[in-house]
């Protein structure tokens, strides 16, 4: 039974979930109904907020196969619960003849479709459905995806093969009423409603009304923004939701249908003038030029070619299944724009529909926006913990009030209202609005500097970033590459490098022919466009690309309509005698010119790291194959005798200098290969046995601002890492050039090899030669190994810095077979080259696993996953279409990274300030009310109103306006509220405020003029003061039911009003994260105005104000005494906060951190400056021993300092354990260290 009860769906995917089956239980339902009635509906609300409790309280466990309700729990760190109802889909008996006959008979808009070549599973499934008298399929919907019960795997499956919904990405804009109900049922608004009802029963109408107005404004603005986002998303999706498309039916008939009726398996005709794709489809005929900026943020048009036919290659049959990721150069993705199509004579450009609706790439993108993962950040977790503490404090006050009131024989009704009122005072109702304000202001400031944000909650997290990953090309370096020169090969020897490719000597060489044909360029409206690298190479040879019309294509015997030719001025005057190698023929129709037609294209694949074309010189009998790509890959596919002996050395020389090197190869194809055969031939049949032709050397210049920005980040102790798809040595060279790796630093290359021929996986460690790029060679010994230098004590251990570099293949092998080594390598890894998009994402996750706060900066093209996964992803794509990234910079420069971190730190510190202030406000007011309850008094309605609206709201919304500090500093703000410094700050201010309030409250009772206040009391006359206006006497005879007017109330009101302003100033921190508070003019003006106003009504009472605020007359001497109490309070508060906490504690803690920082400078730059110490009882004060760092990377750094086997020695090898796969390293060199670190863990 247990196995039946718990299953996993979407296994291994991002949205993996556990699934449990339940059936409704009537007796449980009856008990819950009774509970709902008894609690006045509160239990119903509680069950609405907690899906897990709701299902467990009303249902009993059942087998998933037969259940009525499913309970889902995500397997990620958030462990979120969802529930869904099982629905039934009925399939009635009907013959299976054509796709059409099987549709429209199903409920819920589902259609059944027969794929052109059904698999055995499908055939079996169709037979099963057609044979059954009445087949019922059970399914449930979660996050816009339908999951069907699959009998074969005994589990729910994502979109069963036979059943597809309407092809649309339906983003329903919820009605205002629906959104309102959802918003109002938020626990916070329920608490506010409870508060308002309570205050109304106690006749606090004004304050209740003020809170109602605030809540309505908050709800309306929230509804407006949520609905606006829905409408925007709906409009973005609606552009292609319903269009008319042509599909091929039986007997090649073309039928026009609505795109919503498309199902996987339909053959769609792509129109000549282009279209916006309504689904994901794979090209089977023709070529398309597509703009994929909607998905990738990259505006460069991409050429898509038809899916190669594996049936020609006998070995290939059945081996390879279509996969949208591996075959993305043949796939047209939903939402992307087909700009134009290419076709062969008389043939249409066709594509088979493979995914529809929410299953498409765009559908998945929309789902990730509709149902985002919650942002896990310490600040928010601590905020809830802090609120719980306030609730506990409220509980103490609640009990105290009840006991005190019973002892004083107060009426039961009054006891209930007053004791509940203390809870509403302790948990401040304006807290969420106050916390949001700082983030909204930060978002506005970011917009001013050209950084757009679609996930405002992440701004705070950016304040914690301590490691930033950078893509190389287009991010650290210029986007385009400049052609530096070429180095041709003749007779397996390199010729000397040549700068100019565009000359008469080379025009007929195979080398130039390869540059002219081997690319994915196309003309769009007469302008040459495509990959910037291809564009640069093609421009360098100065050739002309022509795309023929359909009529011209027919004349040229079906040659693909792209031809290239050199300009006339490059061709020699005389008629060429014909080059032996090329066997060129003059065309009788034209002047002496070369005309090369591109017959077939195998587009560039990042997995294969190469592209190739089949071309034909017009008039030539044989075709040519040209290939270009990564030098290592191209050399491996060439005949060994054509590759120069010094190939590796030449390549290494160029890559060490930071050049990007591309190799070219060529071969003549057999004459038996006809045009038709070439169209169906597999890539592997062409890409082998080639002749190596030479190298193209491209220069990738650093962006002007790169070195300065990276230096700023290093000064701020923020680690930088390079993640690129480029060659490793080039990447290491660029890392040295831009200052990511300093001249004296060592680079250790980790080359990991997977298990092969019964041998276990192993890593070879090589030390890269750092001398070639070093500006001060004398600083380094040639074979220097990072050495640990022992200083006065173990405390001052320091190290020579070292960095690991590896490529994507090695990274994958290490992840799979050397899991114990991953954290160590994450600590020092600086260059990750040849990384595929998914490997970039895995790297981000691996860094996060050792507790780094990771930022990612890329150009949005192949960095989408990594940008999404990082704590703060910033895309440099000019298009705001890079929906994957939380931040998008308008200017394509990495200078946005320090700006984002500065603003993040300012927003984070603002959040702390506001939270501390709101906590103090509630505690001060709570204590005021508790003191007054002891004499059966309270604050008056207008006193509450004045404090909550005039003081608190004004202060909160202006104290958040401080802009960010102008430069990045080495300290980092604490990541959570529960850290030593913040707790000390809050607790010290609470003690000070309580102390001075108590002083005033008890001291007023000791005054000679004091008596229990009554309407006839006239304390003012005892001092002979004439300040008290006679108009006060009008209301003296009115009864004061709540005993508001008394000397204690007046004293407590004045002292507490000043205290709110004192803590606001004390908590308004400036340097090092925000501009000083005196530059926040709104805040300064508000505070000064409030000070003056309160001071004025205290020293020079105005009768009408006193009457409204229910303040009684006290002698002038006592007013001066209160002023002295307030001044002393201000002095103590600001001294403790600014001098003792900031100057003494901060520096003690930070200097201690600094030692740690320099001690571990090789591994983890930023330390949790104030956060590292004291969650419990501030051990820094007690001097208790050495603390273990909280962050894993810091703890690991301490461990590695005393590990004699780390870093690995040069030219050594680490082998994976043979016994247990993936259990970490074991080798002669590392066995002792490995076992010791195992023990330590």
PDB file of C-alpha atoms in Angstrom, residues 759-969:
ATOM      1  CA  UNK A 759      39.231   2.117 -16.078  1.00  0.00           C
ATOM      2  CA  UNK A 760      37.757   4.492 -13.535  1.00  0.00           C
ATOM      3  CA  UNK A 761      37.282   8.224 -14.169  1.00  0.00           C
ATOM      4  CA  UNK A 762      40.323  10.357 -13.412  1.00  0.00           C
ATOM      5  CA  UNK A 763      41.473  13.974 -13.269  1.00  0.00           C
ATOM      6  CA  UNK A 764      44.855  15.081 -14.610  1.00  0.00           C
ATOM      7  CA  UNK A 765      46.162  18.277 -13.014  1.00  0.00           C
ATOM      8  CA  UNK A 766      48.283  20.579 -15.202  1.00  0.00           C
ATOM      9  CA  UNK A 767      49.771  23.908 -14.198  1.00  0.00           C
ATOM     10  CA  UNK A 768      49.256  26.521 -16.931  1.00  0.00           C
ATOM     11  CA  UNK A 769      52.365  28.512 -17.789  1.00  0.00           C
ATOM     12  CA  UNK A 770      51.730  31.903 -16.252  1.00  0.00           C
ATOM     13  CA  UNK A 771      54.936  33.530 -17.515  1.00  0.00           C
ATOM     14  CA  UNK A 772      53.850  34.298 -21.075  1.00  0.00           C
ATOM     15  CA  UNK A 773      51.187  36.732 -20.004  1.00  0.00           C
ATOM     16  CA  UNK A 774      52.857  38.065 -16.903  1.00  0.00           C
ATOM     17  CA  UNK A 775      53.728  41.735 -16.907  1.00  0.00           C
ATOM     18  CA  UNK A 776      56.306  41.231 -14.120  1.00  0.00           C
ATOM     19  CA  UNK A 777      57.939  37.859 -14.861  1.00  0.00           C
ATOM     20  CA  UNK A 778      60.451  38.298 -12.072  1.00  0.00           C
ATOM     21  CA  UNK A 779      57.612  38.047  -9.586  1.00  0.00           C
ATOM     22  CA  UNK A 780      57.121  34.357 -10.302  1.00  0.00           C
ATOM     23  CA  UNK A 781      59.341  31.334 -10.128  1.00  0.00           C
ATOM     24  CA  UNK A 782      58.777  29.157 -13.167  1.00  0.00           C
ATOM     25  CA  UNK A 783      57.688  26.046 -11.315  1.00  0.00           C
ATOM     26  CA  UNK A 784      56.261  27.793  -8.270  1.00  0.00           C
ATOM     27  CA  UNK A 785      53.589  25.755  -6.565  1.00  0.00           C
ATOM     28  CA  UNK A 786      51.096  27.492  -4.238  1.00  0.00           C
ATOM     29  CA  UNK A 787      52.861  27.310  -0.880  1.00  0.00           C
ATOM     30  CA  UNK A 788      51.370  27.791   2.546  1.00  0.00           C
ATOM     31  CA  UNK A 789      53.515  30.158   4.528  1.00  0.00           C
ATOM     32  CA  UNK A 790      53.355  29.791   8.288  1.00  0.00           C
ATOM     33  CA  UNK A 791      53.440  33.112  10.121  1.00  0.00           C
ATOM     34  CA  UNK A 792      53.461  33.950  13.832  1.00  0.00           C
ATOM     35  CA  UNK A 793      50.566  31.653  14.518  1.00  0.00           C
ATOM     36  CA  UNK A 794      48.164  29.388  12.715  1.00  0.00           C
ATOM     37  CA  UNK A 795      45.684  32.297  12.831  1.00  0.00           C
ATOM     38  CA  UNK A 796      47.752  34.217  10.275  1.00  0.00           C
ATOM     39  CA  UNK A 797      48.078  31.426   7.737  1.00  0.00           C
ATOM     40  CA  UNK A 798      48.220  32.839   4.249  1.00  0.00           C
ATOM     41  CA  UNK A 799      48.462  31.392   0.813  1.00  0.00           C
ATOM     42  CA  UNK A 800      49.668  32.161  -2.642  1.00  0.00           C
ATOM     43  CA  UNK A 801      46.510  32.513  -4.714  1.00  0.00           C
ATOM     44  CA  UNK A 802      45.648  29.823  -7.205  1.00  0.00           C
ATOM     45  CA  UNK A 803      42.772  29.268  -9.626  1.00  0.00           C
ATOM     46  CA  UNK A 804      41.255  26.208 -11.263  1.00  0.00           C
ATOM     47  CA  UNK A 805      40.308  26.190 -14.928  1.00  0.00           C
ATOM     48  CA  UNK A 806      38.329  23.458 -16.668  1.00  0.00           C
ATOM     49  CA  UNK A 807      36.156  22.865 -19.687  1.00  0.00           C
ATOM     50  CA  UNK A 808      32.525  21.754 -19.867  1.00  0.00           C
ATOM     51  CA  UNK A 809      33.339  18.075 -20.465  1.00  0.00           C
ATOM     52  CA  UNK A 810      35.648  17.946 -17.432  1.00  0.00           C
ATOM     53  CA  UNK A 811      33.043  19.776 -15.353  1.00  0.00           C
ATOM     54  CA  UNK A 812      30.398  17.153 -16.224  1.00  0.00           C
ATOM     55  CA  UNK A 813      32.762  14.270 -15.397  1.00  0.00           C
ATOM     56  CA  UNK A 814      33.691  15.886 -12.045  1.00  0.00           C
ATOM     57  CA  UNK A 815      29.995  16.434 -11.193  1.00  0.00           C
ATOM     58  CA  UNK A 816      29.241  12.789 -11.901  1.00  0.00           C
ATOM     59  CA  UNK A 817      32.298  10.974 -10.546  1.00  0.00           C
ATOM     60  CA  UNK A 818      34.040  13.335  -8.099  1.00  0.00           C
ATOM     61  CA  UNK A 819      31.242  14.784  -5.962  1.00  0.00           C
ATOM     62  CA  UNK A 820      33.543  15.294  -2.969  1.00  0.00           C
ATOM     63  CA  UNK A 821      35.847  17.462  -5.069  1.00  0.00           C
ATOM     64  CA  UNK A 822      33.095  19.737  -6.394  1.00  0.00           C
ATOM     65  CA  UNK A 823      32.965  22.074  -3.330  1.00  0.00           C
ATOM     66  CA  UNK A 824      36.778  22.392  -3.278  1.00  0.00           C
ATOM     67  CA  UNK A 825      36.856  23.260  -6.960  1.00  0.00           C
ATOM     68  CA  UNK A 826      33.980  25.721  -6.534  1.00  0.00           C
ATOM     69  CA  UNK A 827      36.093  27.497  -3.934  1.00  0.00           C
ATOM     70  CA  UNK A 828      38.909  28.210  -6.402  1.00  0.00           C
ATOM     71  CA  UNK A 829      37.376  27.697  -9.869  1.00  0.00           C
ATOM     72  CA  UNK A 830      37.760  30.879 -11.916  1.00  0.00           C
ATOM     73  CA  UNK A 831      37.637  29.856 -15.584  1.00  0.00           C
ATOM     74  CA  UNK A 832      35.012  27.477 -16.983  1.00  0.00           C
ATOM     75  CA  UNK A 833      35.400  27.155 -20.758  1.00  0.00           C
ATOM     76  CA  UNK A 834      33.440  25.385 -23.503  1.00  0.00           C
ATOM     77  CA  UNK A 835      30.397  25.348 -21.239  1.00  0.00           C
ATOM     78  CA  UNK A 836      27.033  24.346 -22.718  1.00  0.00           C
ATOM     79  CA  UNK A 837      23.947  26.318 -21.553  1.00  0.00           C
ATOM     80  CA  UNK A 838      22.779  23.595 -19.135  1.00  0.00           C
ATOM     81  CA  UNK A 839      26.321  23.265 -17.702  1.00  0.00           C
ATOM     82  CA  UNK A 840      26.282  26.991 -16.921  1.00  0.00           C
ATOM     83  CA  UNK A 841      23.115  26.405 -14.907  1.00  0.00           C
ATOM     84  CA  UNK A 842      24.709  23.430 -13.100  1.00  0.00           C
ATOM     85  CA  UNK A 843      27.719  25.593 -12.234  1.00  0.00           C
ATOM     86  CA  UNK A 844      25.469  28.258 -10.685  1.00  0.00           C
ATOM     87  CA  UNK A 845      23.768  25.531  -8.607  1.00  0.00           C
ATOM     88  CA  UNK A 846      27.113  24.054  -7.497  1.00  0.00           C
ATOM     89  CA  UNK A 847      28.284  27.503  -6.321  1.00  0.00           C
ATOM     90  CA  UNK A 848      24.993  28.050  -4.485  1.00  0.00           C
ATOM     91  CA  UNK A 849      25.422  24.675  -2.788  1.00  0.00           C
ATOM     92  CA  UNK A 850      28.506  25.987  -0.974  1.00  0.00           C
ATOM     93  CA  UNK A 851      26.486  29.020   0.247  1.00  0.00           C
ATOM     94  CA  UNK A 852      27.629  31.643  -2.233  1.00  0.00           C
ATOM     95  CA  UNK A 853      25.155  34.351  -3.213  1.00  0.00           C
ATOM     96  CA  UNK A 854      25.668  34.133  -6.964  1.00  0.00           C
ATOM     97  CA  UNK A 855      25.140  36.838  -9.569  1.00  0.00           C
ATOM     98  CA  UNK A 856      25.220  36.070 -13.289  1.00  0.00           C
ATOM     99  CA  UNK A 857      25.875  38.568 -16.046  1.00  0.00           C
ATOM    100  CA  UNK A 858      25.419  37.483 -19.646  1.00  0.00           C
ATOM    101  CA  UNK A 859      24.171  38.650 -23.003  1.00  0.00           C
ATOM    102  CA  UNK A 860      20.986  36.638 -22.701  1.00  0.00           C
ATOM    103  CA  UNK A 861      21.559  34.318 -25.672  1.00  0.00           C
ATOM    104  CA  UNK A 862      22.745  31.024 -24.194  1.00  0.00           C
ATOM    105  CA  UNK A 863      22.685  32.184 -20.588  1.00  0.00           C
ATOM    106  CA  UNK A 864      18.915  32.070 -20.007  1.00  0.00           C
ATOM    107  CA  UNK A 865      18.977  29.118 -17.583  1.00  0.00           C
ATOM    108  CA  UNK A 866      21.917  30.482 -15.598  1.00  0.00           C
ATOM    109  CA  UNK A 867      20.402  33.996 -15.444  1.00  0.00           C
ATOM    110  CA  UNK A 868      17.189  32.516 -14.094  1.00  0.00           C
ATOM    111  CA  UNK A 869      18.885  30.224 -11.566  1.00  0.00           C
ATOM    112  CA  UNK A 870      21.287  32.819 -10.097  1.00  0.00           C
ATOM    113  CA  UNK A 871      20.296  34.912  -7.079  1.00  0.00           C
ATOM    114  CA  UNK A 872      20.680  37.993  -9.253  1.00  0.00           C
ATOM    115  CA  UNK A 873      20.735  37.461 -13.029  1.00  0.00           C
ATOM    116  CA  UNK A 874      21.359  40.510 -15.205  1.00  0.00           C
ATOM    117  CA  UNK A 875      21.009  40.323 -18.963  1.00  0.00           C
ATOM    118  CA  UNK A 876      22.926  42.752 -21.176  1.00  0.00           C
ATOM    119  CA  UNK A 877      20.581  42.122 -24.079  1.00  0.00           C
ATOM    120  CA  UNK A 878      19.192  45.379 -25.430  1.00  0.00           C
ATOM    121  CA  UNK A 879      15.811  43.735 -25.866  1.00  0.00           C
ATOM    122  CA  UNK A 880      13.588  43.667 -22.848  1.00  0.00           C
ATOM    123  CA  UNK A 881      12.349  40.389 -24.297  1.00  0.00           C
ATOM    124  CA  UNK A 882      14.915  38.503 -22.243  1.00  0.00           C
ATOM    125  CA  UNK A 883      12.111  37.413 -19.935  1.00  0.00           C
ATOM    126  CA  UNK A 884      14.299  34.808 -18.270  1.00  0.00           C
ATOM    127  CA  UNK A 885      16.418  37.343 -16.423  1.00  0.00           C
ATOM    128  CA  UNK A 886      15.189  39.180 -13.279  1.00  0.00           C
ATOM    129  CA  UNK A 887      17.219  42.236 -14.377  1.00  0.00           C
ATOM    130  CA  UNK A 888      17.884  43.638 -17.830  1.00  0.00           C
ATOM    131  CA  UNK A 889      20.414  46.390 -18.484  1.00  0.00           C
ATOM    132  CA  UNK A 890      19.659  48.942 -21.178  1.00  0.00           C
ATOM    133  CA  UNK A 891      23.363  49.557 -21.789  1.00  0.00           C
ATOM    134  CA  UNK A 892      25.340  46.447 -22.800  1.00  0.00           C
ATOM    135  CA  UNK A 893      28.109  47.062 -20.271  1.00  0.00           C
ATOM    136  CA  UNK A 894      29.094  45.194 -17.096  1.00  0.00           C
ATOM    137  CA  UNK A 895      29.233  48.507 -15.200  1.00  0.00           C
ATOM    138  CA  UNK A 896      25.596  47.700 -14.354  1.00  0.00           C
ATOM    139  CA  UNK A 897      26.798  44.912 -11.999  1.00  0.00           C
ATOM    140  CA  UNK A 898      28.375  47.137  -9.283  1.00  0.00           C
ATOM    141  CA  UNK A 899      25.414  49.527  -9.662  1.00  0.00           C
ATOM    142  CA  UNK A 900      22.949  46.713  -9.069  1.00  0.00           C
ATOM    143  CA  UNK A 901      24.896  45.452  -6.020  1.00  0.00           C
ATOM    144  CA  UNK A 902      25.105  48.997  -4.572  1.00  0.00           C
ATOM    145  CA  UNK A 903      21.356  49.507  -5.002  1.00  0.00           C
ATOM    146  CA  UNK A 904      20.708  46.020  -3.592  1.00  0.00           C
ATOM    147  CA  UNK A 905      22.772  46.802  -0.490  1.00  0.00           C
ATOM    148  CA  UNK A 906      20.997  50.133  -0.035  1.00  0.00           C
ATOM    149  CA  UNK A 907      17.587  48.439  -0.373  1.00  0.00           C
ATOM    150  CA  UNK A 908      18.625  45.697   2.069  1.00  0.00           C
ATOM    151  CA  UNK A 909      19.847  48.173   4.696  1.00  0.00           C
ATOM    152  CA  UNK A 910      16.642  50.188   4.152  1.00  0.00           C
ATOM    153  CA  UNK A 911      14.614  47.029   4.805  1.00  0.00           C
ATOM    154  CA  UNK A 912      16.543  46.469   8.048  1.00  0.00           C
ATOM    155  CA  UNK A 913      16.077  50.099   9.115  1.00  0.00           C
ATOM    156  CA  UNK A 914      12.344  50.001   8.420  1.00  0.00           C
ATOM    157  CA  UNK A 915      11.919  46.634  10.127  1.00  0.00           C
ATOM    158  CA  UNK A 916      13.843  47.735  13.211  1.00  0.00           C
ATOM    159  CA  UNK A 917      11.900  50.976  13.316  1.00  0.00           C
ATOM    160  CA  UNK A 918       8.514  49.222  13.001  1.00  0.00           C
ATOM    161  CA  UNK A 919       9.534  46.737  15.705  1.00  0.00           C
ATOM    162  CA  UNK A 920      10.536  49.600  18.031  1.00  0.00           C
ATOM    163  CA  UNK A 921       7.346  51.502  17.214  1.00  0.00           C
ATOM    164  CA  UNK A 922       5.171  48.567  18.201  1.00  0.00           C
ATOM    165  CA  UNK A 923       7.199  47.858  21.375  1.00  0.00           C
ATOM    166  CA  UNK A 924       7.192  51.552  22.440  1.00  0.00           C
ATOM    167  CA  UNK A 925       3.433  51.788  21.890  1.00  0.00           C
ATOM    168  CA  UNK A 926       2.885  48.408  23.529  1.00  0.00           C
ATOM    169  CA  UNK A 927       4.802  49.526  26.617  1.00  0.00           C
ATOM    170  CA  UNK A 928       2.974  52.878  26.733  1.00  0.00           C
ATOM    171  CA  UNK A 929      -0.376  51.080  26.680  1.00  0.00           C
ATOM    172  CA  UNK A 930       0.769  48.466  29.233  1.00  0.00           C
ATOM    173  CA  UNK A 931       1.887  51.221  31.652  1.00  0.00           C
ATOM    174  CA  UNK A 932      -1.423  53.036  31.239  1.00  0.00           C
ATOM    175  CA  UNK A 933      -3.432  49.797  31.630  1.00  0.00           C
ATOM    176  CA  UNK A 934      -1.839  49.449  35.080  1.00  0.00           C
ATOM    177  CA  UNK A 935      -3.803  52.583  36.163  1.00  0.00           C
ATOM    178  CA  UNK A 936      -6.823  51.528  34.045  1.00  0.00           C
ATOM    179  CA  UNK A 937      -6.104  54.217  31.476  1.00  0.00           C
ATOM    180  CA  UNK A 938      -5.146  54.142  27.775  1.00  0.00           C
ATOM    181  CA  UNK A 939      -3.979  56.350  24.934  1.00  0.00           C
ATOM    182  CA  UNK A 940      -6.759  58.424  23.389  1.00  0.00           C
ATOM    183  CA  UNK A 941      -8.203  57.819  19.939  1.00  0.00           C
ATOM    184  CA  UNK A 942      -6.556  60.915  18.445  1.00  0.00           C
ATOM    185  CA  UNK A 943      -3.301  60.219  20.272  1.00  0.00           C
ATOM    186  CA  UNK A 944      -3.166  56.839  18.494  1.00  0.00           C
ATOM    187  CA  UNK A 945      -4.103  58.552  15.235  1.00  0.00           C
ATOM    188  CA  UNK A 946      -1.395  61.216  15.616  1.00  0.00           C
ATOM    189  CA  UNK A 947       1.297  58.608  16.431  1.00  0.00           C
ATOM    190  CA  UNK A 948       0.296  56.121  13.718  1.00  0.00           C
ATOM    191  CA  UNK A 949      -0.442  58.473  10.857  1.00  0.00           C
ATOM    192  CA  UNK A 950       1.387  61.744  11.464  1.00  0.00           C
ATOM    193  CA  UNK A 951       4.572  60.227  12.921  1.00  0.00           C
ATOM    194  CA  UNK A 952       4.944  56.593  11.846  1.00  0.00           C
ATOM    195  CA  UNK A 953       3.715  56.638   8.250  1.00  0.00           C
ATOM    196  CA  UNK A 954       5.487  59.891   7.373  1.00  0.00           C
ATOM    197  CA  UNK A 955       8.764  58.660   8.866  1.00  0.00           C
ATOM    198  CA  UNK A 956       8.570  55.192   7.327  1.00  0.00           C
ATOM    199  CA  UNK A 957       7.879  56.404   3.803  1.00  0.00           C
ATOM    200  CA  UNK A 958      10.581  59.084   3.907  1.00  0.00           C
ATOM    201  CA  UNK A 959      13.330  57.099   5.713  1.00  0.00           C
ATOM    202  CA  UNK A 960      13.354  54.656   2.755  1.00  0.00           C
ATOM    203  CA  UNK A 961      14.385  57.372   0.296  1.00  0.00           C
ATOM    204  CA  UNK A 962      18.155  57.357   1.019  1.00  0.00           C
ATOM    205  CA  UNK A 963      20.011  56.637  -2.248  1.00  0.00           C
ATOM    206  CA  UNK A 964      22.837  54.077  -2.469  1.00  0.00           C
ATOM    207  CA  UNK A 965      26.409  54.955  -1.433  1.00  0.00           C
ATOM    208  CA  UNK A 966      28.518  56.007  -4.419  1.00  0.00           C
ATOM    209  CA  UNK A 967      31.028  53.148  -4.259  1.00  0.00           C
ATOM    210  CA  UNK A 968      31.153  49.462  -3.353  1.00  0.00           C
ATOM    211  CA  UNK A 969      32.837  48.733  -0.021  1.00  0.00           C
TER     212      UNK A 969
END
